[in-house]
Short mmCIF file of C-alpha atoms and ligand atoms in Angstrom, two decimals:
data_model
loop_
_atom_site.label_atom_id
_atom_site.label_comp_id
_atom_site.label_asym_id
_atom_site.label_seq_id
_atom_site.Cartn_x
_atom_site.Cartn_y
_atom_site.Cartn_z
CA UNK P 354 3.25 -21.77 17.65
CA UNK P 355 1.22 -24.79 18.01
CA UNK P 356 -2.53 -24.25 17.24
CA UNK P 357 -4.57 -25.63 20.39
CA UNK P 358 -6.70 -28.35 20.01
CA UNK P 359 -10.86 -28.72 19.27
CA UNK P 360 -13.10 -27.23 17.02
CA UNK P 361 -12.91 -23.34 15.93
CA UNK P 362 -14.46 -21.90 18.36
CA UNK P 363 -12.53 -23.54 21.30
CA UNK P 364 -9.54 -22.94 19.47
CA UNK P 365 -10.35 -19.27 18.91
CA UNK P 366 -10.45 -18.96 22.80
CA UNK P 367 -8.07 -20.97 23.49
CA UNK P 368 -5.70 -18.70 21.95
CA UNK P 369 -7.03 -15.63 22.89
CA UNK P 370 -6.55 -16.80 26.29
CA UNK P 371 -2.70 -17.59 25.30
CA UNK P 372 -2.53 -14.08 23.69
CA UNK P 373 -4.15 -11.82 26.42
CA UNK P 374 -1.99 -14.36 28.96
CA UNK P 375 1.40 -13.29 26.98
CA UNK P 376 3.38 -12.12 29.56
CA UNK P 377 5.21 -9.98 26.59
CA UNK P 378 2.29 -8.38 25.43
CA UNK P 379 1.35 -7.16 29.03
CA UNK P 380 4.78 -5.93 29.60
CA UNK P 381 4.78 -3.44 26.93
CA UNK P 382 1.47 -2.10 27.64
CA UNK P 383 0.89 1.68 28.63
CA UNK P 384 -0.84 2.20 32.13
CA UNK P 385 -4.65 1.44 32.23
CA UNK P 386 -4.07 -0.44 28.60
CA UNK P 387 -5.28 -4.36 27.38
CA UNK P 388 -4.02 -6.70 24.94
CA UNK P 389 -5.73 -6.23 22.17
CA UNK P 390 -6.80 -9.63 20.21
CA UNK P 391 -9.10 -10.20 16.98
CA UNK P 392 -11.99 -10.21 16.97
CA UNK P 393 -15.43 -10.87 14.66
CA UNK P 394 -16.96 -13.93 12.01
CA UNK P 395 -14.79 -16.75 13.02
CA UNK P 396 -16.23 -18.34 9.40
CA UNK P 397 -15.70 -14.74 7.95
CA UNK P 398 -14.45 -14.49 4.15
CA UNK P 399 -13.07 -11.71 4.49
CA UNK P 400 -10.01 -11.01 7.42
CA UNK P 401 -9.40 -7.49 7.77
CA UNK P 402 -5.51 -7.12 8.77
CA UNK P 403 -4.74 -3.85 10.74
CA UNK P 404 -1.49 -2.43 12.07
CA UNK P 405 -1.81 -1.89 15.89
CA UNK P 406 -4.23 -0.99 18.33
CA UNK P 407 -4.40 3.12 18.91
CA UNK P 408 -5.29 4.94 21.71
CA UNK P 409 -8.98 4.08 21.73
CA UNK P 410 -8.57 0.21 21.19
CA UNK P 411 -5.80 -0.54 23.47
CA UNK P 412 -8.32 0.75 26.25
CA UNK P 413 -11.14 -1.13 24.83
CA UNK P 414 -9.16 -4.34 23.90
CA UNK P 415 -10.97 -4.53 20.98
CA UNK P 416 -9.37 -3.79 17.03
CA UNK P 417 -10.42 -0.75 15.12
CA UNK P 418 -12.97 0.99 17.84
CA UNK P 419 -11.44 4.19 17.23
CA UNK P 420 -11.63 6.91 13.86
CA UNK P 421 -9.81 4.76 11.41
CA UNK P 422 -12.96 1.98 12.56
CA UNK P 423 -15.88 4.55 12.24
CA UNK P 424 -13.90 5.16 8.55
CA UNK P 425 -13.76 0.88 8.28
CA UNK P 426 -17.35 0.48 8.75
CA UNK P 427 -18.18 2.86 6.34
CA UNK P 428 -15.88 1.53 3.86
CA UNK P 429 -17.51 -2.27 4.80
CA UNK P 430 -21.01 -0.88 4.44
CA UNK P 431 -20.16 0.52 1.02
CA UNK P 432 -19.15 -2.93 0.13
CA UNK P 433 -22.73 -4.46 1.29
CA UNK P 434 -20.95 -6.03 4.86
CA UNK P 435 -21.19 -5.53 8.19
CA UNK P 436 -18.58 -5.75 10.98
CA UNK P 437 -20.38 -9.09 12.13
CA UNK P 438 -19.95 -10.84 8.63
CA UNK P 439 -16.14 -10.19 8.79
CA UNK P 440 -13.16 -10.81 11.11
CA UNK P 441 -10.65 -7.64 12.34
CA UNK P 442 -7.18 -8.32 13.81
CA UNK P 443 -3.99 -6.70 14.34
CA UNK P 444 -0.01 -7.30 13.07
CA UNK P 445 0.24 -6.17 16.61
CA UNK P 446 -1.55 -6.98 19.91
CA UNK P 447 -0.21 -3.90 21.97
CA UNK P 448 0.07 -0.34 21.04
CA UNK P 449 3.46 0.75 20.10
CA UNK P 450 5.10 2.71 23.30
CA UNK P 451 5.10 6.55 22.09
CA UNK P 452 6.65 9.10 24.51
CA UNK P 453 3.64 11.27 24.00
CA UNK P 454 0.62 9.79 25.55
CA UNK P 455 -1.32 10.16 21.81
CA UNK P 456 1.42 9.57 19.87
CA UNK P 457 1.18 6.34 17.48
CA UNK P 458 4.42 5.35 16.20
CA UNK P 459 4.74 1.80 13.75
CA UNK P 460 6.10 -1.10 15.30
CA UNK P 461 9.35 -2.18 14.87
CA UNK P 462 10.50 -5.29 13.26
CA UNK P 463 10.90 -7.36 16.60
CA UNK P 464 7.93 -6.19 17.75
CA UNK P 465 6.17 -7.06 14.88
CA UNK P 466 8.42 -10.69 14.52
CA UNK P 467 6.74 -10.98 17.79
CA UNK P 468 3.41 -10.80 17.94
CA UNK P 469 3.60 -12.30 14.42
CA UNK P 470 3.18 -15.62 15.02
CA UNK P 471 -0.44 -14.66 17.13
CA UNK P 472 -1.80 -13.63 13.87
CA UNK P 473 -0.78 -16.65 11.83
CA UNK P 474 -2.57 -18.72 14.21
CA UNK P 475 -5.30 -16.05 13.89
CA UNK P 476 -5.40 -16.65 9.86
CA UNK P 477 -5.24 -20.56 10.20
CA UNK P 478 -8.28 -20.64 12.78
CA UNK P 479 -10.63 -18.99 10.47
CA UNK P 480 -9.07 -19.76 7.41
CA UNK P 481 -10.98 -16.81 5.64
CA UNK P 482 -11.52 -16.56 1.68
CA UNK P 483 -9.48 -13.41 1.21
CA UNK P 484 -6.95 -11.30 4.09
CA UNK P 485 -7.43 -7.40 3.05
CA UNK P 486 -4.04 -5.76 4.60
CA UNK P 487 -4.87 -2.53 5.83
CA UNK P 488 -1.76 -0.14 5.28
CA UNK P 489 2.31 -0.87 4.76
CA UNK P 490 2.58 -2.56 8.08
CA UNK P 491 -0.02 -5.13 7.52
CA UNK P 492 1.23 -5.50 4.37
CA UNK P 493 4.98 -5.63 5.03
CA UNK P 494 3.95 -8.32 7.66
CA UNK P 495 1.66 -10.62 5.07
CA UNK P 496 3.66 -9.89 1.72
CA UNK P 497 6.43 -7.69 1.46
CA UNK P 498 8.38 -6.54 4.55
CA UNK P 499 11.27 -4.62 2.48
CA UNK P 500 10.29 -0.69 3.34
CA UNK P 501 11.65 0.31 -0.22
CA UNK P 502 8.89 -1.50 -1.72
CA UNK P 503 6.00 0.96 -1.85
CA UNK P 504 2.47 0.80 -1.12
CA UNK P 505 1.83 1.71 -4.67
CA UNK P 506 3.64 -1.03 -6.40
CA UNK P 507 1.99 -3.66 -3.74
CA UNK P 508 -1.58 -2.47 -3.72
CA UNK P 509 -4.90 -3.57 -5.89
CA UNK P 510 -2.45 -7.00 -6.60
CA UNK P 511 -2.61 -10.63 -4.88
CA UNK P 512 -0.68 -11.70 -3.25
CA UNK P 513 -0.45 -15.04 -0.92
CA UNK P 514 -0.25 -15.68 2.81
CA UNK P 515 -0.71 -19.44 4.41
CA UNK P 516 -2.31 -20.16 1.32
CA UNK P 517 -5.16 -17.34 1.81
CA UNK P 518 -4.73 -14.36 -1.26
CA UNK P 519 -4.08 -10.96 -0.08
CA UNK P 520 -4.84 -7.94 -1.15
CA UNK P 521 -2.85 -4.86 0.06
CA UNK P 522 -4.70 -1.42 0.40
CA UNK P 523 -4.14 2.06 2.42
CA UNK P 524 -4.70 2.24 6.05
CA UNK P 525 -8.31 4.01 6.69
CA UNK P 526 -6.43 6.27 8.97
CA UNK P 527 -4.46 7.42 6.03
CA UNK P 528 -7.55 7.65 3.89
CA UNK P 529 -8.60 9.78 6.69
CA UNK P 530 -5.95 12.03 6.18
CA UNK P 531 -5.74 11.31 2.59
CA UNK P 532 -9.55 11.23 1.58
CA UNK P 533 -8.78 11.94 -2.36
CA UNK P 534 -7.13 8.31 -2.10
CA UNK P 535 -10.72 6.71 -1.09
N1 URA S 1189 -5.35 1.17 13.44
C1 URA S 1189 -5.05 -0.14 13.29
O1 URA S 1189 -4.24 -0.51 12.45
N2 URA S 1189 -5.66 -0.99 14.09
C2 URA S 1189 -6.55 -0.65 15.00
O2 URA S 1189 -7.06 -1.52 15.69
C3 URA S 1189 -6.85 0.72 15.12
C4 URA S 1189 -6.25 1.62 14.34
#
């Protein structure tokens, strides 16, 4: 897509605008639920790359407001940073349809292929130091998207998207379930 014009800032809301606009998005939304667009430092480092908003965040239209976030912050303070030093987004700016209201499900490759080119422009806006890609589906969206490639063999590596290194790690909802992984 074609970045909108001005400094960062304006472009920043400029596309949020376009994003929380997308008639897409809006269509696949559960009753009651927002688009659900980056948000944080917009001359962060570090860009935090999540998979999709749950239950929690596509209420609050915010990323990562949920568990797995009360888990992120921990995990940021541990690292000396706050949420305001860094920015979150999303491969995905609605919540996967589930036929159980709670249910999370990942997205599929067209969903993903769509709301893909949202977070490029995301990446080239703040052009941060480093992208950390929570999880497989962050990851299989920034480095590898071949599902026979495992986490393990992709994580604690860099890797390179738009020019900005990556580095793949596990999903704090899966450290949350997984805490001997921390
Ligand atoms: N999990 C994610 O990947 N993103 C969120 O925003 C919340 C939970």
């Amino acid at each position: 897509m074609k970045l909108p014009e001005g400094d960062k800032e304006s472009r920043w809301n400029a596309l949020k605008e376009i994003v929380t606009g997308c008639p897409t998005c809006n269509a696949n939304l559960n009753p009651g639920a927002q688009v659900v667009f980056g948000v944080g430092n917009l001359d962060a480092d570090l860009f935090l790359c999540g998979e999709a908003p749950g239950a929690e965040e596509e209420m609050q239209g915010e990323p990562f407001v949920g568990p797995a976030g009360e888990l992120l912050d921990k995990i940021l303070a541990g690292a000396g940073l706050s949420r305001e030093a860094v920015y979150v987004g999303n491969v995905m700016n609605w919540r996967p349809k589930h036929e159980k209201a709670y249910g999370n499900r990942p997205p599929t490759i067209e969903e993903m292929s769509f709301c893909m080119p949202y977070l490029r422009a995301q990446v080239e806006v703040v052009r941060p130091k480093v992208i950390l890609a929570l999880g497989r589906t962050a990851t299989a969206a920034l480095v590898e998207p071949d599902p026979a490639v495992k986490m393990g063999a992709l994580r604690g590596r860099w890797w390179e998207f738009e020019g900005v290194p990556v580095m793949p790690t596990y999903h704090p909802s899966y450290l949350l379930h997984n805490p001997s992984k921390s």
